[in-house]
Amino acid sequence: MKDKRYPKTEAVPEGLFIGRNAVMELLKSERSVDRIYMRSDSAEPVLKNIYNRAAEKGIPVVETDPRRLDKLAEGGMHQGVIAVAAETDYMSVEELYELTSDAGKTPFYLICDGINDPHNLGALIRSANCAGVNGVIIPKRRSVGVNGTVARSSAGAVFAMPIARVPNLAAAVRYLKEKGVWIWAVEAGGKPYYEQDFKGSCALILGSEGEGVSELLKKESDFIAGIPMYGSVNSLNVSNAGAIVMFEAAKQRNN
């Protein structure tokens, strides 16, 4: 049966942040915002609060009718408000590494290989933030970018997490290896994740549910970390698998 809870959310363009929570978290962050579209006939306190915050930051608010908001949202639940944010907050893998180094932290990264479901990417970023990951690396192609659905699914963690978007994941992995970062691909059949040593500089690669980690990135990896399965279903949702391994790494690194 088709899941109707999230109608067409995967089609939300990058740069659009749809719905009250996503827009409010965006306004709380330092991310630049081009403008906000808001329903003109609403006197609801939440929308008034968004309007006032936008005015304080000098962000233009365009009052419009629900039909235009429906068209912009492409089926997403806009709740009377949509923000358009400038796509200027991604960084390069070099900038991400320098940011970690300048902060005196031991590198701990999450690399997302071909994650196309924005709910999964958002959940992974949320878990990464909670586990103390220093940054998330995503590819420019064949992967969802940061949009309103990702922001909503991450509970606002996208605004606190450094995110590098790179043209070539394999090149990014090779750069990290040159900097002394050990690379783990999280894949079925690997040595159990709880027997791995994540205490030093490390990066975890998570692949899509359909394809898993690409063969090229598995070859570039230093280790393969697996999650043993004990039931009749032989795989986990990628966001669940990522959370399990990230928190094992966090436990080791914080002990």
XYZ file of N, CA and C in Angstrom:
765
model
N 0.839 -1.208 0.000
C 0.000 0.000 0.000
C 0.867 1.248 0.000
N 0.481 2.218 -0.794
C 1.250 3.458 -0.865
C 1.112 4.249 0.428
N 2.231 4.735 0.942
C 2.238 5.534 2.171
C 1.828 6.958 1.846
N 0.711 7.406 2.375
C 0.182 8.735 2.062
C 0.576 9.792 3.088
N 1.412 9.421 4.050
C 1.760 10.390 5.093
C 2.628 11.517 4.565
N 3.430 11.237 3.541
C 4.355 12.234 3.032
C 4.154 12.408 1.529
N 3.057 13.005 1.102
C 2.771 13.092 -0.324
C 3.784 13.940 -1.074
N 4.498 13.294 -1.999
C 5.402 13.965 -2.924
C 6.536 14.741 -2.259
N 6.866 14.443 -1.024
C 7.902 15.239 -0.370
C 9.259 15.046 -1.034
N 9.483 13.896 -1.652
C 10.764 13.671 -2.310
C 10.985 14.637 -3.467
N 9.916 15.263 -3.963
C 10.048 16.166 -5.104
C 10.350 17.606 -4.691
N 10.427 17.868 -3.388
C 10.690 19.231 -2.928
C 12.048 19.703 -3.434
N 12.099 20.837 -4.146
C 13.380 21.314 -4.668
C 14.309 21.743 -3.542
N 15.618 21.671 -3.815
C 16.574 22.173 -2.846
C 16.404 23.677 -2.710
N 16.634 24.181 -1.514
C 16.489 25.606 -1.287
C 15.132 25.988 -0.767
N 14.134 25.079 -0.855
C 12.810 25.359 -0.305
C 12.670 24.673 1.045
N 12.272 25.458 2.051
C 12.033 24.918 3.389
C 10.552 25.094 3.683
N 9.855 23.961 3.754
C 8.395 23.945 3.741
C 7.848 23.550 5.099
N 6.911 24.356 5.612
C 6.274 24.047 6.878
C 6.818 24.887 8.021
N 6.021 25.022 9.050
C 6.350 25.945 10.140
C 7.617 25.573 10.900
N 7.773 24.285 11.238
C 8.960 23.887 11.999
C 10.235 24.090 11.200
N 10.203 23.701 9.904
C 11.392 23.850 9.070
C 11.776 25.317 8.925
N 10.782 26.192 8.725
C 11.063 27.616 8.554
C 11.553 28.234 9.864
N 10.950 27.832 10.978
C 11.360 28.377 12.267
C 12.803 27.983 12.600
N 13.163 26.717 12.369
C 14.543 26.286 12.610
C 15.506 27.017 11.688
N 15.088 27.256 10.464
C 15.910 28.003 9.516
C 16.180 29.416 10.034
N 15.161 30.064 10.559
C 15.303 31.430 11.077
C 16.179 31.479 12.326
N 16.197 30.391 13.093
C 17.040 30.339 14.289
C 18.513 30.171 13.935
N 18.775 29.649 12.742
C 20.150 29.381 12.326
C 20.778 30.639 11.733
N 22.050 30.490 11.329
C 22.755 31.596 10.689
C 22.681 31.511 9.172
N 21.925 30.559 8.665
C 21.814 30.369 7.226
C 21.129 31.568 6.585
N 21.629 31.996 5.428
C 21.031 33.133 4.734
C 19.701 32.721 4.095
N 18.719 33.599 4.163
C 17.382 33.329 3.632
C 17.030 34.417 2.623
N 16.638 33.997 1.426
C 16.298 34.967 0.384
C 14.962 35.640 0.647
N 13.939 34.827 0.933
C 12.594 35.376 1.160
C 11.703 34.293 1.752
N 10.562 34.736 2.256
C 9.586 33.819 2.834
C 8.227 34.087 2.196
N 7.581 33.027 1.763
C 6.209 33.115 1.263
C 5.274 32.695 2.383
N 4.257 33.523 2.642
C 3.353 33.245 3.753
C 1.913 33.510 3.346
N 1.019 32.697 3.858
C -0.408 32.873 3.584
C -0.875 34.221 4.107
N -1.547 34.956 3.264
C -1.902 36.335 3.608
C -3.118 36.448 4.520
N -3.922 35.391 4.629
C -5.180 35.494 5.378
C -5.094 34.859 6.767
N -3.890 34.631 7.265
C -3.754 33.945 8.549
C -3.372 34.903 9.667
N -4.028 34.719 10.813
C -3.686 35.493 12.000
C -3.170 34.573 13.110
N -2.720 33.384 12.729
C -2.262 32.412 13.720
C -0.974 32.884 14.395
N -0.842 32.670 15.695
C 0.341 33.134 16.437
C 1.661 32.605 15.885
N 1.687 31.342 15.454
C 2.942 30.766 14.953
C 3.407 31.510 13.706
N 2.478 31.783 12.794
C 2.849 32.491 11.574
C 3.219 33.942 11.873
N 2.554 34.542 12.841
C 2.917 35.911 13.249
C 4.336 35.946 13.821
N 4.665 34.908 14.594
C 6.008 34.821 15.160
C 7.063 34.701 14.061
N 6.781 33.869 13.056
C 7.694 33.727 11.917
C 7.838 35.065 11.197
N 6.721 35.741 10.992
C 6.740 37.040 10.309
C 7.621 38.032 11.079
N 7.457 38.073 12.396
C 8.222 39.026 13.214
C 9.714 38.692 13.210
N 10.051 37.407 13.281
C 11.469 37.009 13.247
C 12.098 37.382 11.913
N 11.336 37.158 10.835
C 11.842 37.515 9.513
C 12.056 39.015 9.406
N 11.127 39.793 9.943
C 11.259 41.255 9.896
C 12.488 41.716 10.673
N 12.757 41.081 11.820
C 13.933 41.438 12.621
C 15.235 41.188 11.861
N 15.230 40.161 11.013
C 16.426 39.815 10.247
C 16.467 40.507 8.890
N 15.439 41.274 8.576
C 15.402 41.960 7.294
C 15.123 41.050 6.115
N 14.446 39.941 6.371
C 14.116 38.986 5.310
C 12.765 39.357 4.698
N 12.697 39.530 3.391
C 11.411 39.884 2.760
C 10.366 38.792 2.956
N 9.148 39.194 3.316
C 8.027 38.265 3.449
C 7.010 38.590 2.371
N 6.739 37.619 1.517
C 5.778 37.801 0.428
C 4.471 37.141 0.837
N 3.435 37.941 1.054
C 2.132 37.392 1.413
C 1.426 36.939 0.140
N 0.914 35.712 0.171
C 0.318 35.145 -1.026
C -0.858 34.258 -0.648
N -1.533 33.713 -1.647
C -2.704 32.873 -1.364
C -2.300 31.404 -1.319
N -3.135 30.564 -0.701
C -2.794 29.147 -0.521
C -2.502 28.411 -1.826
N -3.145 28.810 -2.926
C -2.926 28.109 -4.192
C -1.484 28.248 -4.669
N -0.896 29.423 -4.488
C 0.498 29.603 -4.890
C 1.418 28.791 -3.989
N 1.105 28.749 -2.700
C 1.906 27.946 -1.778
C 1.817 26.465 -2.141
N 0.612 26.008 -2.517
C 0.443 24.610 -2.936
C 1.321 24.305 -4.141
N 1.367 25.230 -5.083
C 2.162 25.029 -6.295
C 3.651 24.976 -5.970
N 4.107 25.896 -5.097
C 5.519 25.907 -4.712
C 5.909 24.630 -3.978
N 5.009 24.164 -3.112
C 5.310 23.006 -2.269
C 5.252 21.691 -3.032
N 4.608 21.675 -4.194
C 4.486 20.473 -5.019
C 3.941 19.296 -4.211
N 2.934 19.544 -3.408
C 2.312 18.481 -2.640
C 2.783 18.390 -1.203
N 3.844 19.102 -0.852
C 4.321 19.099 0.527
C 3.368 19.862 1.433
N 3.372 19.536 2.716
C 2.474 20.184 3.681
C 3.120 21.485 4.161
N 2.742 22.591 3.536
C 3.415 23.866 3.808
C 2.890 24.592 5.046
N 1.692 24.271 5.512
C 1.126 24.881 6.725
C 1.102 26.414 6.650
N 1.035 26.917 5.437
C 0.903 28.362 5.270
C 2.199 29.128 5.143
N 3.348 28.432 5.073
C 4.610 29.176 4.999
C 5.693 28.342 4.303
N 6.466 29.012 3.444
C 7.593 28.404 2.736
C 8.729 29.419 2.707
N 9.944 28.973 3.001
C 11.123 29.847 2.923
C 12.011 29.401 1.766
N 12.670 30.379 1.145
C 13.646 30.101 0.096
C 15.004 30.510 0.641
N 15.897 29.527 0.779
C 17.219 29.786 1.351
C 18.279 29.699 0.273
N 19.269 30.551 0.357
C 20.369 30.539 -0.606
C 21.196 29.275 -0.427
N 21.617 28.694 -1.550
C 22.439 27.485 -1.508
C 23.922 27.872 -1.401
N 24.317 28.412 -0.246
C 25.702 28.875 -0.098
C 26.399 28.268 1.107
N 25.735 27.340 1.796
C 26.267 26.867 3.063
C 27.011 25.541 2.979
N 27.050 24.908 1.802
C 27.868 23.720 1.669
C 29.340 24.122 1.680
N 30.186 23.202 2.085
C 31.624 23.455 2.047
C 32.306 22.322 1.306
N 33.587 22.486 1.015
C 34.368 21.425 0.387
C 34.886 20.483 1.475
N 35.359 19.316 1.063
C 35.902 18.382 2.042
C 37.161 18.961 2.683
N 37.924 19.746 1.914
C 39.109 20.390 2.477
C 38.726 21.387 3.571
N 37.687 22.174 3.312
C 37.212 23.141 4.309
C 36.675 22.431 5.541
N 35.992 21.304 5.326
C 35.468 20.539 6.455
C 36.594 20.016 7.327
N 37.628 19.469 6.700
C 38.762 18.952 7.471
C 39.460 20.080 8.233
N 39.653 21.217 7.576
C 40.296 22.363 8.227
C 39.468 22.852 9.415
N 38.140 22.852 9.251
C 37.253 23.270 10.343
C 37.425 22.356 11.551
N 37.492 21.057 11.296
C 37.687 20.088 12.382
C 39.048 20.266 13.032
N 40.065 20.429 12.206
C 41.424 20.578 12.711
C 41.587 21.855 13.529
N 41.033 22.951 13.016
C 41.137 24.234 13.722
C 40.439 24.188 15.074
N 39.402 23.361 15.194
C 38.677 23.237 16.459
C 39.374 22.278 17.416
N 40.475 21.660 16.969
C 41.222 20.741 17.826
C 40.514 19.421 18.045
N 39.658 19.011 17.119
C 38.891 17.774 17.268
C 39.508 16.654 16.440
N 39.316 15.430 16.899
C 39.718 14.258 16.131
C 38.642 13.973 15.097
N 38.982 13.924 13.816
C 37.966 13.763 12.774
C 37.042 12.566 12.987
N 35.770 12.808 12.790
C 34.722 11.784 12.866
C 33.643 12.221 11.881
N 33.604 11.566 10.712
C 32.728 12.011 9.631
C 31.752 10.914 9.213
N 30.654 11.348 8.646
C 29.686 10.456 8.020
C 29.666 10.776 6.534
N 29.856 9.753 5.698
C 29.815 9.916 4.247
C 28.579 9.191 3.725
N 27.713 9.915 3.030
C 26.460 9.356 2.529
C 26.588 9.103 1.031
N 26.556 7.850 0.653
C 26.769 7.449 -0.737
C 25.432 7.113 -1.399
N 24.868 8.066 -2.137
C 23.650 7.796 -2.906
C 22.391 7.703 -2.077
N 22.289 8.491 -1.014
C 21.051 8.526 -0.216
C 20.057 9.435 -0.939
N 18.986 8.871 -1.470
C 18.030 9.642 -2.253
C 16.740 9.975 -1.513
N 16.497 9.327 -0.405
C 15.296 9.608 0.383
C 15.615 10.719 1.383
N 14.956 11.881 1.285
C 15.269 12.982 2.197
C 14.981 12.667 3.656
N 14.022 11.780 3.915
C 13.739 11.391 5.303
C 14.924 10.633 5.886
N 15.516 9.749 5.078
C 16.689 9.008 5.552
C 17.891 9.923 5.761
N 18.122 10.838 4.821
C 19.253 11.753 4.988
C 19.058 12.619 6.225
N 17.846 13.129 6.424
C 17.576 13.944 7.609
C 17.781 13.174 8.896
N 17.313 11.919 8.922
C 17.477 11.092 10.117
C 18.948 10.790 10.378
N 19.718 10.555 9.314
C 21.150 10.307 9.480
C 21.866 11.532 10.038
N 21.512 12.719 9.538
C 22.149 13.943 10.032
C 21.780 14.178 11.495
N 20.546 13.881 11.849
C 20.119 14.027 13.253
C 20.932 13.095 14.154
N 21.053 11.820 13.747
C 21.838 10.862 14.537
C 23.306 11.270 14.600
N 23.821 11.767 13.469
C 25.222 12.197 13.428
C 25.473 13.319 14.420
N 24.566 14.259 14.474
C 24.700 15.363 15.427
C 24.696 14.844 16.865
N 23.762 13.943 17.162
C 23.656 13.404 18.522
C 24.877 12.565 18.899
N 25.520 11.929 17.911
C 26.677 11.077 18.177
C 27.989 11.843 18.180
N 27.950 13.146 17.922
C 29.160 13.944 17.963
C 29.976 13.916 16.692
N 29.343 13.558 15.569
C 30.044 13.566 14.281
C 30.436 15.004 13.930
N 31.635 15.179 13.365
C 32.154 16.523 13.045
C 31.616 17.093 11.744
N 31.110 16.233 10.861
C 30.613 16.724 9.587
C 30.075 15.594 8.734
N 29.201 15.957 7.803
C 28.594 14.994 6.888
C 29.028 15.344 5.472
N 29.342 14.321 4.685
C 29.796 14.517 3.303
C 28.800 13.842 2.365
N 28.289 14.609 1.389
C 27.336 14.077 0.419
C 27.832 14.403 -0.987
N 27.411 13.628 -1.986
C 27.818 13.914 -3.361
C 26.881 14.918 -4.028
N 27.384 15.599 -5.050
C 26.556 16.555 -5.787
C 25.541 15.873 -6.680
N 25.865 14.658 -7.135
C 24.977 13.943 -8.043
C 24.505 12.640 -7.428
N 23.364 12.159 -7.932
C 22.780 10.892 -7.500
C 22.549 10.848 -5.987
N 22.144 11.963 -5.439
C 21.854 12.030 -4.005
C 20.986 13.246 -3.729
N 20.099 13.129 -2.763
C 19.309 14.288 -2.359
C 20.221 15.290 -1.648
N 19.942 16.585 -1.851
C 20.650 17.622 -1.118
C 19.821 18.068 0.072
N 20.286 19.100 0.750
C 19.560 19.600 1.919
C 18.370 20.427 1.438
N 17.178 19.966 1.749
C 15.965 20.715 1.441
C 15.068 20.727 2.678
N 13.857 21.226 2.515
C 12.974 21.357 3.669
C 12.614 20.033 4.309
N 12.447 18.990 3.500
C 12.130 17.673 4.047
C 13.286 17.130 4.869
N 14.502 17.317 4.371
C 15.690 16.893 5.124
C 15.780 17.665 6.435
N 15.563 18.975 6.360
C 15.624 19.805 7.574
C 14.603 19.358 8.601
N 13.381 19.081 8.128
C 12.314 18.669 9.040
C 12.634 17.309 9.649
N 13.128 16.381 8.821
C 13.449 15.037 9.320
C 14.637 15.045 10.271
N 15.493 16.041 10.144
C 16.666 16.118 11.024
C 16.373 16.842 12.325
N 15.133 17.322 12.488
C 14.750 18.107 13.674
C 15.645 19.333 13.841
N 16.048 19.915 12.707
C 16.865 21.127 12.747
C 18.354 20.888 12.821
N 18.791 19.610 12.877
C 20.223 19.316 13.015
C 21.026 19.779 11.805
N 20.389 19.900 10.634
C 21.124 20.346 9.441
C 21.713 21.735 9.633
N 21.108 22.535 10.487
C 21.580 23.905 10.686
C 22.754 23.982 11.662
N 23.024 22.870 12.348
C 24.149 22.830 13.288
C 25.284 21.942 12.793
N 25.049 21.202 11.716
C 26.018 20.223 11.231
C 26.751 20.745 9.991
N 28.085 20.829 10.010
C 28.821 21.168 8.791
C 28.585 20.099 7.726
N 28.236 20.526 6.525
C 27.943 19.585 5.440
C 28.792 19.936 4.223
N 29.591 18.981 3.788
C 30.389 19.144 2.570
C 29.660 18.453 1.433
N 29.566 19.149 0.312
C 28.975 18.542 -0.887
C 30.050 18.509 -1.963
N 30.390 17.317 -2.413
C 31.582 17.149 -3.242
C 31.229 16.566 -4.605
N 32.015 16.880 -5.637
C 31.754 16.342 -6.974
C 32.122 14.878 -7.117
N 33.022 14.382 -6.258
C 33.499 13.015 -6.387
C 33.788 12.438 -5.000
N 32.953 11.486 -4.566
C 33.133 10.919 -3.222
C 34.442 10.142 -3.104
N 34.824 9.436 -4.155
C 36.066 8.657 -4.085
C 37.265 9.571 -3.875
N 37.274 10.712 -4.563
C 38.369 11.676 -4.383
C 38.363 12.235 -2.972
N 37.160 12.485 -2.426
C 37.055 12.987 -1.054
C 37.585 11.957 -0.064
N 37.272 10.689 -0.298
C 37.767 9.622 0.574
C 39.288 9.546 0.509
N 39.844 9.630 -0.699
C 41.302 9.588 -0.834
C 41.958 10.770 -0.125
N 41.341 11.940 -0.198
C 41.874 13.125 0.505
C 41.896 12.865 2.015
N 40.809 12.329 2.548
C 40.747 12.063 3.986
C 41.790 11.023 4.394
N 41.985 10.014 3.569
C 42.992 8.992 3.881
C 44.390 9.607 3.933
N 44.652 10.549 3.025
C 45.951 11.236 3.038
C 46.148 12.026 4.330
N 45.042 12.450 4.938
C 45.100 13.203 6.188
C 45.092 12.294 7.420
N 45.161 10.994 7.193
C 45.227 10.066 8.318
C 43.892 9.614 8.850
N 42.823 9.807 8.071
C 41.484 9.381 8.497
C 41.253 7.953 7.999
N 40.887 7.048 8.910
C 40.562 5.673 8.538
C 39.120 5.603 8.063
N 38.884 4.809 7.021
C 37.574 4.774 6.364
C 36.907 3.415 6.567
N 35.679 3.440 7.034
C 34.864 2.230 7.177
C 33.651 2.300 6.248
N 33.427 1.265 5.465
C 32.166 1.105 4.742
C 31.257 0.242 5.609
N 30.045 0.690 5.815
C 29.086 -0.081 6.607
C 28.284 -0.937 5.639
N 28.577 -2.236 5.635
C 27.998 -3.143 4.649
C 27.770 -4.518 5.265
N 26.795 -5.230 4.730
C 26.536 -6.598 5.174
C 27.754 -7.474 4.908
N 28.024 -8.384 5.833
C 29.126 -9.320 5.648
C 30.441 -8.863 6.227
N 30.509 -7.629 6.693
C 31.738 -7.136 7.279
C 31.922 -7.616 8.705
N 33.100 -7.399 9.233
C 33.368 -7.719 10.633
C 32.393 -6.934 11.518
N 31.796 -7.565 12.533
C 30.802 -6.869 13.351
C 31.280 -5.502 13.830
N 30.391 -4.539 13.764
C 30.742 -3.149 14.084
C 31.278 -3.004 15.504
N 30.797 -3.823 16.443
C 31.219 -3.685 17.835
C 32.602 -4.289 18.079
N 33.189 -4.929 17.059
C 34.553 -5.430 17.165
C 35.550 -4.528 16.450
N 35.089 -3.415 15.929
C 35.944 -2.463 15.232
C 36.510 -1.439 16.222
N 37.579 -0.787 15.824
C 38.207 0.237 16.664
C 38.008 1.610 16.012
N 37.066 2.368 16.532
C 36.718 3.671 15.970
C 37.316 4.842 16.766
N 38.293 4.570 17.627
C 38.746 5.614 18.555
C 39.521 6.749 17.887
N 40.179 6.468 16.793
C 40.984 7.492 16.145
C 40.208 8.274 15.104
N 40.927 8.899 14.169
C 40.282 9.639 13.081
C 39.554 8.654 12.183
N 38.261 8.849 12.000
C 37.509 7.872 11.225
C 36.363 8.514 10.455
N 35.946 7.812 9.398
C 34.779 8.204 8.612
C 33.992 6.946 8.290
N 32.683 7.031 8.401
C 31.794 5.906 8.116
C 31.048 6.185 6.820
N 31.029 5.221 5.905
C 30.296 5.364 4.652
C 29.010 4.556 4.726
N 27.885 5.213 4.487
C 26.579 4.561 4.410
C 26.069 4.666 2.985
N 25.588 3.564 2.435
C 25.053 3.574 1.080
C 23.539 3.518 1.068
N 22.972 3.607 -0.119
C 21.518 3.579 -0.249
C 20.997 2.182 0.069
N 19.711 2.085 0.424
C 19.132 0.786 0.739
C 19.144 -0.135 -0.471
N 18.900 0.434 -1.650
C 18.834 -0.392 -2.845
C 20.185 -0.879 -3.317
N 21.194 -0.009 -3.279
C 22.493 -0.336 -3.858
C 23.582 -0.593 -2.827
N 23.430 -0.050 -1.631
C 24.491 -0.159 -0.644
C 25.662 0.736 -1.019
N 26.777 0.536 -0.366
C 27.988 1.309 -0.675
C 28.517 0.850 -2.027
N 28.885 1.788 -2.881
C 29.363 1.447 -4.216
C 30.648 0.623 -4.141
N 30.879 -0.184 -5.179
C 32.071 -1.024 -5.214
C 33.344 -0.185 -5.156
N 33.325 0.973 -5.831
C 34.503 1.839 -5.826
C 34.833 2.307 -4.418
N 33.812 2.740 -3.661
C 34.066 3.225 -2.309
C 34.426 2.089 -1.359
N 33.884 0.913 -1.599
C 34.294 -0.224 -0.771
C 35.775 -0.536 -0.989
N 36.242 -0.430 -2.236
C 37.654 -0.663 -2.515
C 38.538 0.407 -1.881
N 38.018 1.639 -1.794
C 38.776 2.732 -1.190
C 38.789 2.644 0.334
N 37.862 1.878 0.897
C 37.735 1.800 2.357
C 38.841 0.945 2.967
N 39.177 1.271 4.205
C 40.173 0.492 4.934
C 39.543 -0.731 5.601
N 38.285 -0.617 5.993
C 37.606 -1.685 6.717
C 36.139 -1.747 6.267
N 35.533 -2.921 6.502
C 34.096 -3.111 6.287
C 33.479 -3.452 7.641
N 32.498 -2.679 8.047
C 31.811 -2.928 9.324
C 30.402 -3.451 9.038
N 30.089 -4.608 9.589
C 28.775 -5.203 9.382
C 27.940 -5.184 10.650
N 26.636 -5.291 10.474
C 25.704 -5.402 11.601
C 25.062 -6.780 11.523
N 25.367 -7.673 12.458
C 24.790 -9.020 12.407
C 23.261 -8.978 12.471
N 22.621 -9.818 11.681
C 21.164 -9.909 11.651
C 20.731 -11.232 12.291
N 19.683 -11.191 13.087
C 19.240 -12.390 13.794
C 17.784 -12.761 13.492
N 17.121 -11.977 12.669
C 15.727 -12.255 12.356
C 15.550 -12.721 10.925
N 14.296 -12.727 10.467
C 13.993 -13.210 9.123
C 14.232 -12.148 8.059
N 14.299 -10.853 8.454
C 14.621 -9.781 7.523
C 16.123 -9.533 7.597
N 16.778 -9.444 6.431
C 18.243 -9.430 6.433
C 18.869 -8.059 6.277
N 18.092 -6.990 6.456
C 18.689 -5.662 6.339
C 17.907 -4.653 7.163
N 18.593 -3.557 7.522
C 17.987 -2.454 8.267
C 17.815 -1.256 7.354
N 16.873 -0.383 7.694
C 16.809 0.925 7.054
C 18.149 1.622 7.260
N 18.617 2.345 6.227
C 19.957 2.936 6.282
C 20.113 3.899 7.452
N 19.049 4.631 7.800
C 19.181 5.569 8.917
C 19.311 4.829 10.245
N 18.647 3.670 10.373
C 18.801 2.861 11.583
C 20.192 2.247 11.665
N 20.659 1.715 10.540
C 21.999 1.127 10.502
C 23.053 2.177 10.836
N 22.894 3.363 10.263
C 23.853 4.432 10.533
C 23.881 4.815 11.998
N 22.702 4.913 12.610
C 22.634 5.288 14.022
C 23.343 4.258 14.902
N 23.135 2.974 14.604
C 23.757 1.919 15.409
C 25.277 2.035 15.384
N 25.845 2.178 14.194
C 27.302 2.200 14.075
C 27.880 3.518 14.583
N 27.201 4.632 14.310
C 27.695 5.924 14.802
C 27.747 5.959 16.318
N 26.764 5.375 16.972
C 26.758 5.436 18.434
C 27.739 4.444 19.054
N 28.046 3.353 18.352
C 29.137 2.499 18.815
C 30.446 3.266 18.751
N 30.656 3.993 17.638
C 31.860 4.803 17.509
C 31.891 5.887 18.586
N 30.747 6.517 18.833
C 30.681 7.567 19.849
C 31.003 7.023 21.224
N 30.505 5.814 21.532
C 30.780 5.198 22.832
C 32.278 4.976 22.999
N 32.919 4.429 21.974
C 34.349 4.164 22.051
C 35.144 5.467 22.182
N 34.752 6.470 21.425
C 35.503 7.711 21.393
C 35.323 8.529 22.677
N 34.221 8.330 23.361
C 33.960 9.112 24.567
C 34.288 8.370 25.839
N 34.768 7.136 25.726
C 35.266 6.411 26.896
C 36.753 6.651 27.065
